[in-house]
C-alpha positions as CSV (number, residue, x, y, z in Angstrom):
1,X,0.0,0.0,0.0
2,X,2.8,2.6,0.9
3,X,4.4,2.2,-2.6
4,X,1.1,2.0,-3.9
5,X,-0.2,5.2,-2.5
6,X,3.0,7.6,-2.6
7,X,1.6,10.2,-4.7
8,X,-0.7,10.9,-1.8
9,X,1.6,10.3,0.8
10,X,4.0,12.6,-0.8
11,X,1.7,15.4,-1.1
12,X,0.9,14.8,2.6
13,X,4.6,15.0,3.5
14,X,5.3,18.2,1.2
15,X,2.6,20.0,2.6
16,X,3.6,19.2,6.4
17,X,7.2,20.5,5.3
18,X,5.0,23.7,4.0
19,X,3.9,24.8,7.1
20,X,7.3,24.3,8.7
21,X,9.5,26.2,6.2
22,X,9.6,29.2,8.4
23,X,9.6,28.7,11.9
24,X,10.6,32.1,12.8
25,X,10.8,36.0,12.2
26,X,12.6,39.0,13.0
27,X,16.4,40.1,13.3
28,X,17.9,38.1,15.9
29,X,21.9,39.0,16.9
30,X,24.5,36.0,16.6
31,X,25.7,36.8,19.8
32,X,22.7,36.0,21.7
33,X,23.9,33.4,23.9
34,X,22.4,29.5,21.8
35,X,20.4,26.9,23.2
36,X,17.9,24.4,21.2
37,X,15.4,25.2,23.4
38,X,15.9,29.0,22.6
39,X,16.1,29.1,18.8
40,X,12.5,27.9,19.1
41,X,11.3,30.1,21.9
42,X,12.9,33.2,20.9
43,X,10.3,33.5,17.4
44,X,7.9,33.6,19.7
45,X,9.1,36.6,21.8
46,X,10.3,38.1,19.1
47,X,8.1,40.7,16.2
48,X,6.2,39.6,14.0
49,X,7.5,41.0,11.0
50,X,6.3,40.5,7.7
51,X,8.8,38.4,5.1
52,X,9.9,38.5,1.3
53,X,11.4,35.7,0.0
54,X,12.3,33.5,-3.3
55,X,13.5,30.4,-2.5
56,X,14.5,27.3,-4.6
57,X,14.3,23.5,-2.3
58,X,14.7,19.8,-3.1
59,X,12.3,17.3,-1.1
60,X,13.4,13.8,-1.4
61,X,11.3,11.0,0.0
62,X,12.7,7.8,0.8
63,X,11.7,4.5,2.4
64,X,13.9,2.0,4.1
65,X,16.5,3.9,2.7
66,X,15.2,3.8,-1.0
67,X,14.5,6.8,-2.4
68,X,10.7,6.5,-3.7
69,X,10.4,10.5,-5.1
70,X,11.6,14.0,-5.6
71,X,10.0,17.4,-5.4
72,X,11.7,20.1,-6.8
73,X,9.9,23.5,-5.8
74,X,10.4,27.3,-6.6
75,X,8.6,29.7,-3.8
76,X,8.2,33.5,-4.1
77,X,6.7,35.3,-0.9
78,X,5.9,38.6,-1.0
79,X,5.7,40.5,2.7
80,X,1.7,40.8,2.4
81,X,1.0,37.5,2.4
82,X,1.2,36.8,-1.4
83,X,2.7,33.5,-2.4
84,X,3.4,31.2,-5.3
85,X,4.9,27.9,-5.5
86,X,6.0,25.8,-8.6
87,X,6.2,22.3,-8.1
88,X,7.6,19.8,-10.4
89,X,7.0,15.9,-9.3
90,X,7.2,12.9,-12.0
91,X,8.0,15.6,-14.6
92,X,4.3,17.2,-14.1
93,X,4.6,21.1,-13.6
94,X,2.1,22.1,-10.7
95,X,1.9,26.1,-10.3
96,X,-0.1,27.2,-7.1
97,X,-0.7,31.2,-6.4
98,X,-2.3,33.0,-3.7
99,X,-3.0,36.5,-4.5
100,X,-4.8,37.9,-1.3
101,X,-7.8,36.7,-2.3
102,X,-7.9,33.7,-3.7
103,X,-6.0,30.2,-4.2
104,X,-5.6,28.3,-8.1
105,X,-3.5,25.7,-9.1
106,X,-2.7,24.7,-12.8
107,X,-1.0,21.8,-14.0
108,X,0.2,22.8,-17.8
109,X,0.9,19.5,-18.8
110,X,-2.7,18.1,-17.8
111,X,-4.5,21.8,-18.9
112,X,-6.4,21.2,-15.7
113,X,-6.5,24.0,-12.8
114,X,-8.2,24.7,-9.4
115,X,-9.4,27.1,-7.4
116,X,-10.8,28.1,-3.7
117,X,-11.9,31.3,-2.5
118,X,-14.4,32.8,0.4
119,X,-14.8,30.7,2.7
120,X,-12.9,27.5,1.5
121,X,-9.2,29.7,2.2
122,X,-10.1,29.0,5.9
123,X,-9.3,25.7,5.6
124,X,-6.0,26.7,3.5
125,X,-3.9,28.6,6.8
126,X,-0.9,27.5,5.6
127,X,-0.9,30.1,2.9
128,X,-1.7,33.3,5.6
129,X,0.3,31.8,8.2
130,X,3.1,34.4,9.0
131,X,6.1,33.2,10.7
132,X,5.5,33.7,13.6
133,X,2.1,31.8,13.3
134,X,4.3,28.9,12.0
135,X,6.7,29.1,14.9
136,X,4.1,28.5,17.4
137,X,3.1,25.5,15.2
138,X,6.1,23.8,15.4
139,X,7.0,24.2,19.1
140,X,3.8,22.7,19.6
141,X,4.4,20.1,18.0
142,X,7.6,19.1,19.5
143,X,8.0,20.9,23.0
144,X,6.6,17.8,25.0
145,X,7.1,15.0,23.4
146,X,10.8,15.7,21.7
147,X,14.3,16.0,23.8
148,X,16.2,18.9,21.9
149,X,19.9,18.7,21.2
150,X,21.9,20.9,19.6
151,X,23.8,19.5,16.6
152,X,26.8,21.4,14.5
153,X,26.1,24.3,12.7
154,X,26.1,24.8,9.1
155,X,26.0,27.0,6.0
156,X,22.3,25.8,4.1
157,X,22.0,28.0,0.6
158,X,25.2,30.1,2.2
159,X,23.2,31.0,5.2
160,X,24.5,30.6,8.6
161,X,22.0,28.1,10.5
162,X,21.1,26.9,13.8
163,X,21.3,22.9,14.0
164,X,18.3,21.7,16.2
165,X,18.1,17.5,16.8
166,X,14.5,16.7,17.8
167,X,14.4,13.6,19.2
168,X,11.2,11.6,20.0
169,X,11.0,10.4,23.7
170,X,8.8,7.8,22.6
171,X,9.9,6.0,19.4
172,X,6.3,4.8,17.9
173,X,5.7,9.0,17.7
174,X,3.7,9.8,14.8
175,X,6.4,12.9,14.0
176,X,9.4,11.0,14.7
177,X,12.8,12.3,15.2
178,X,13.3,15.6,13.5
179,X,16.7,17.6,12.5
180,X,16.1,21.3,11.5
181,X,19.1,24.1,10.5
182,X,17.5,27.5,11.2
183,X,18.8,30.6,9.8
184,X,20.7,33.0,12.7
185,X,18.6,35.9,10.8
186,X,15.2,34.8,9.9
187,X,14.6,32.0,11.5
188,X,13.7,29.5,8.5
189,X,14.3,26.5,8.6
190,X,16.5,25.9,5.4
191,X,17.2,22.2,6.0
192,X,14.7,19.7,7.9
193,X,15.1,16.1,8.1
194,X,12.0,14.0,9.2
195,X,12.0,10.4,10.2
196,X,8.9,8.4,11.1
197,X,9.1,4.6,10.8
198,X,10.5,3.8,7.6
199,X,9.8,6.8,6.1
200,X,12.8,9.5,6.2
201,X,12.0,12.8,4.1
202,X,14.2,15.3,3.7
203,X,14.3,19.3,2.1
204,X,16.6,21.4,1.5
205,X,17.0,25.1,-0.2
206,X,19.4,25.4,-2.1
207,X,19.2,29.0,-2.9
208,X,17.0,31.8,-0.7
209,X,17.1,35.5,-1.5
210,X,15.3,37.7,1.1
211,X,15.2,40.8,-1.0
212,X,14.0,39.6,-3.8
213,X,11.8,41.6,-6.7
214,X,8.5,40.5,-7.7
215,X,6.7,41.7,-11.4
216,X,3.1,42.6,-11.2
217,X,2.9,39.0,-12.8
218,X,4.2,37.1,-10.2
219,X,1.0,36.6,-8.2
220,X,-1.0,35.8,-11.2
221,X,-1.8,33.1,-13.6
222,X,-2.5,33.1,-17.2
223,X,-5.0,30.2,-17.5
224,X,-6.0,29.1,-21.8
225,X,-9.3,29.4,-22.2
226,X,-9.8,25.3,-23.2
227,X,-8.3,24.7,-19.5
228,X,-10.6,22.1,-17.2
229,X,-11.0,24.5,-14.3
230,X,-12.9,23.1,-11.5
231,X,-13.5,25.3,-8.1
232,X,-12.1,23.3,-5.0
233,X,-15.3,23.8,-3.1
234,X,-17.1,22.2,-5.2
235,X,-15.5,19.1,-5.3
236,X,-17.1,18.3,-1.9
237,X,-20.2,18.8,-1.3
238,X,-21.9,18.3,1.8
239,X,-25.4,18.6,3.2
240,X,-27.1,17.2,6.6
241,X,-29.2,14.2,6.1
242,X,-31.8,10.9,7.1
243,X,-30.0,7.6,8.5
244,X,-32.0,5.9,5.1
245,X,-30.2,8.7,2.8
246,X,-26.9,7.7,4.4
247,X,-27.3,4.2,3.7
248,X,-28.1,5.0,0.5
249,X,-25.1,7.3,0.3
250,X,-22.9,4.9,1.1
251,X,-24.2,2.0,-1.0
252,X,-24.7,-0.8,1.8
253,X,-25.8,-0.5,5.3
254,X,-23.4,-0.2,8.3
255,X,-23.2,-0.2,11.6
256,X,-24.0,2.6,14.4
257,X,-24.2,3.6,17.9
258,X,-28.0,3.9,19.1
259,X,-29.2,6.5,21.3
260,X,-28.5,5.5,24.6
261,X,-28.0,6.9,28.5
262,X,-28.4,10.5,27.4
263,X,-26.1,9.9,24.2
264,X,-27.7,11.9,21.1
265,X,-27.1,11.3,17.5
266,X,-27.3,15.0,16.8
267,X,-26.7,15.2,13.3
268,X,-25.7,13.1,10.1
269,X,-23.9,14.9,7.6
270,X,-22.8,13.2,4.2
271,X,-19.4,14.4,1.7
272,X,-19.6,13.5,-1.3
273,X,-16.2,14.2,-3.2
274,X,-15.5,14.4,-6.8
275,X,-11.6,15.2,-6.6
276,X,-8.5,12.6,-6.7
277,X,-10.2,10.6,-4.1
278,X,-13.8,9.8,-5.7
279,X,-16.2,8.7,-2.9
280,X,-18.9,9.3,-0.6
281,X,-18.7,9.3,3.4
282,X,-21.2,10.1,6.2
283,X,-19.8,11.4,9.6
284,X,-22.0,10.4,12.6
285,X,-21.9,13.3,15.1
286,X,-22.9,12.4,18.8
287,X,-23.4,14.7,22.0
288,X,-24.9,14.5,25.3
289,X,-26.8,17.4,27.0
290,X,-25.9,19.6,23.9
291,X,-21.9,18.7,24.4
292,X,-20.3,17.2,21.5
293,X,-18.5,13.6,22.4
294,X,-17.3,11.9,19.2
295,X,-17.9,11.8,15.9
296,X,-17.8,8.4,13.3
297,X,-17.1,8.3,10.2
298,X,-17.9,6.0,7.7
299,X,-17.0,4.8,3.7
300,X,-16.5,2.4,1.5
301,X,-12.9,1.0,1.4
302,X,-11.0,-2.3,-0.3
303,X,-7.2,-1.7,1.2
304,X,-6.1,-3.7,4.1
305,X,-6.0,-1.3,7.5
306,X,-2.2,-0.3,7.8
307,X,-1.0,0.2,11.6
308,X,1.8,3.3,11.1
309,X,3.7,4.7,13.4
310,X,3.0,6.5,16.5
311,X,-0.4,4.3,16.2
312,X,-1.6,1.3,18.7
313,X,-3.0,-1.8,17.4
314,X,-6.1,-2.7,19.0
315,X,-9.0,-4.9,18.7
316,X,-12.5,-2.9,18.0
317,X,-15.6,-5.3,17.6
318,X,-12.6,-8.4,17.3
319,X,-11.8,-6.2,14.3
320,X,-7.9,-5.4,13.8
321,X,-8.0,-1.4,14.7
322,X,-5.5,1.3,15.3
323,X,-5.7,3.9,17.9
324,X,-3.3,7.6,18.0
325,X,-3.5,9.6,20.7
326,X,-1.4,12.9,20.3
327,X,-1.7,15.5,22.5
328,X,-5.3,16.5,23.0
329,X,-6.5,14.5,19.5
330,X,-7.4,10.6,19.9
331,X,-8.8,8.7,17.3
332,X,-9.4,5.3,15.8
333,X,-10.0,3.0,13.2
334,X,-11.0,-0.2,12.1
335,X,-12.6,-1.8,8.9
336,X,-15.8,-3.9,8.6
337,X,-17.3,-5.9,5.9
338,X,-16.2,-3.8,3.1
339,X,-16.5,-0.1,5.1
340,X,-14.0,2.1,6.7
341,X,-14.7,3.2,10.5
342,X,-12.7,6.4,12.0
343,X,-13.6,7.8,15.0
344,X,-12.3,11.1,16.8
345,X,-13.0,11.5,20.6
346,X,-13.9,15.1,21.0
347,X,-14.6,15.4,24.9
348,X,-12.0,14.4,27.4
349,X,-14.6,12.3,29.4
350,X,-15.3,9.9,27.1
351,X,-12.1,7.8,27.4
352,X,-10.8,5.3,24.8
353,X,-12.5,2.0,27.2
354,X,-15.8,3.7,27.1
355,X,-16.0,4.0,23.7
356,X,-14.7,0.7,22.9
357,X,-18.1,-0.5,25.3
358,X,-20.3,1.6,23.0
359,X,-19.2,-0.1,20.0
360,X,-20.0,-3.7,21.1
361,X,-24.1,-2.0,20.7
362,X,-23.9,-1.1,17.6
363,X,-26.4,-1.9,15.5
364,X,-26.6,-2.3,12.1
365,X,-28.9,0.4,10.0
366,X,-29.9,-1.2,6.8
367,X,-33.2,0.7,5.9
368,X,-35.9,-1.2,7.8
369,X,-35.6,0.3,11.1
């Protein structure tokens, strides 16, 4: 399946690196006394101040030491908030812009574009973020569940850099061990390293210019007029619905949680996506006394359930399952004849054990209740 899938996987793992490419902002002085722990808390005390930027980076993705696939990317940041990216993966040119306003992607070779706007950017932060923003992401991310070592400097894309070793206390963590070489100045990170199971991915600049100058065309796109141009939003719809139109939805009837001991099925809601993953699924939201607990979701599905790391095999309904628990998210999942189960625990008093007892009542809702 990993080989299988490493398109997605890839995309995943590029747009993770994304929202880590600047951890930082501000002028910081090199003789400012260094500690791991300080490169990452300083962004935080430090300005906000905005950032221009053109940089050119390599993401290489490899697994068990074989290198499955290669990212080449161009970025040009402008200091309101403007970005572009060109990507170029399996010799397909993909050329994303955000102009203030709104997101599209074109992929020349294909003639095929996208685009999102309104209220489908909020789910695109990683295009606003401002360093700073990012910063705080990342020490999240790391600050209790990574020891922090300094390692030995280095020049990255003739920049001066920090060298931070993030290594995870617990070994089946979902991030993994992390290495990151910071610029002294700005605080990006021009180097990262990432390791999680057999999966090691790596990016690297190899060329950043922080005064760079932009043409009024920079920010734009030039789209033919035959392109297939399809708006982002609409390639997922969703709308609230009946238990009977979600067994319809999904094609076969599955299994759910009654209402029981105060528990409320509050509301069934049902995506139906036409992009690169073609399929419907219905999410099964439950509260009690007007307090959101968990949510199910449910689709159709034909691949084996994979246990990766940072996940815990467990047995749901003497299914094979797999449970993550990072921080304040906790979720699981298991398949069932022929249908995908994910759950997300909401409300800290539901624990894992309780929700393990509600699924041995599930019923199955086939249309003749």
């Amino acid at each position: 399946m990993m080989m299988k899938n490493i398109k997605s996987i890839g995309w995943m793992l590029v747009s993770s690196i994304f929202a880590l490419t600047l951890v930082g902002c501000a002028t910081s002085s090199e003789g400012n006394q260094f500690s791991p722990k300080q490169v990452l808390t300083n962004a935080l005390e430090e300005t906000d101040a905005p950032l221009s930027y053109y940089g050119e980076s390599t993401v290489d993705i490899y697994e068990n030491g074989e290198k499955l696939t290669t990212f080449q990317l161009k970025e040009w940041v402008s200091d309101d908030g403007k970005k572009r990216i060109e990507d170029i993966h399996d010799d397909i040119l993909t050329i994303t812009v955000f102009d203030g306003s709104k997101i599209v992607t074109y992929q020349p070779n294909e003639n095929k574009g996208f685009f999102m706007e309104d209220e489908m950017l909020e789910v695109m932060d990683e295009f606003q973020m401002s360093p700073k923003k990012q910063a705080e992401h990342t020490l999240k991310l790391v600050k209790d569940t990574h020891e922090l070592e300094e390692g030995e400097e280095a020049t990255i894309a003739g920049r001066k850099t920090y060298h931070i070793k993030a290594v995870a206390k617990d070994k089946d963590n979902l991030i993994g061990d992390m290495e990151l070489w910071i610029d002294k100045e700005n605080w990006v990170v021009l180097k990262l390293i990432s390791t999680s199971g057999n999966i090691k991915t790596e990016l690297e600049y190899t060329k950043i210019d922080y005064n760079p100058t932009f043409d009024e065309d920079t920010f734009t796109i030039e789209l033919p007029e035959d392109v297939e141009l399809q708006d982002l939003e609409g390639l997922s719809e969703t709308r609230e619905v009946t238990l009977e139109e979600a067994i319809q939805g999904v094609g076969q009837g599955f299994y759910y949680i009654p209402e029981q001991d105060g528990l409320v099925l509050a509301k069934i809601e049902q995506f139906d996506s036409n992009g690169a993953i073609e399929r419907t699924e219905v999410n099964l939201n439950y509260e009690r006394d007007g307090v959101p607990l968990f949510f199910v979701s449910v689709f159709p599905s034909d691949e084996e359930l994979e246990i990766f790391p940072g996940e815990e095999e467990i047995s749901v309904r003497n299914e094979k399952g797999s449970y993550m628990e990072m921080n304040e998210f906790r979720a699981l999942t298991w398949q069932e004849e022929g249908l995908n189960y994910s759950a997300v625990l909401l409300d800290s008093s539901i624990t894992l054990d309780d929700f393990l007892a509600l699924t041995e009542t599930m019923i199955l809702a086939n249309g003749n209740e």
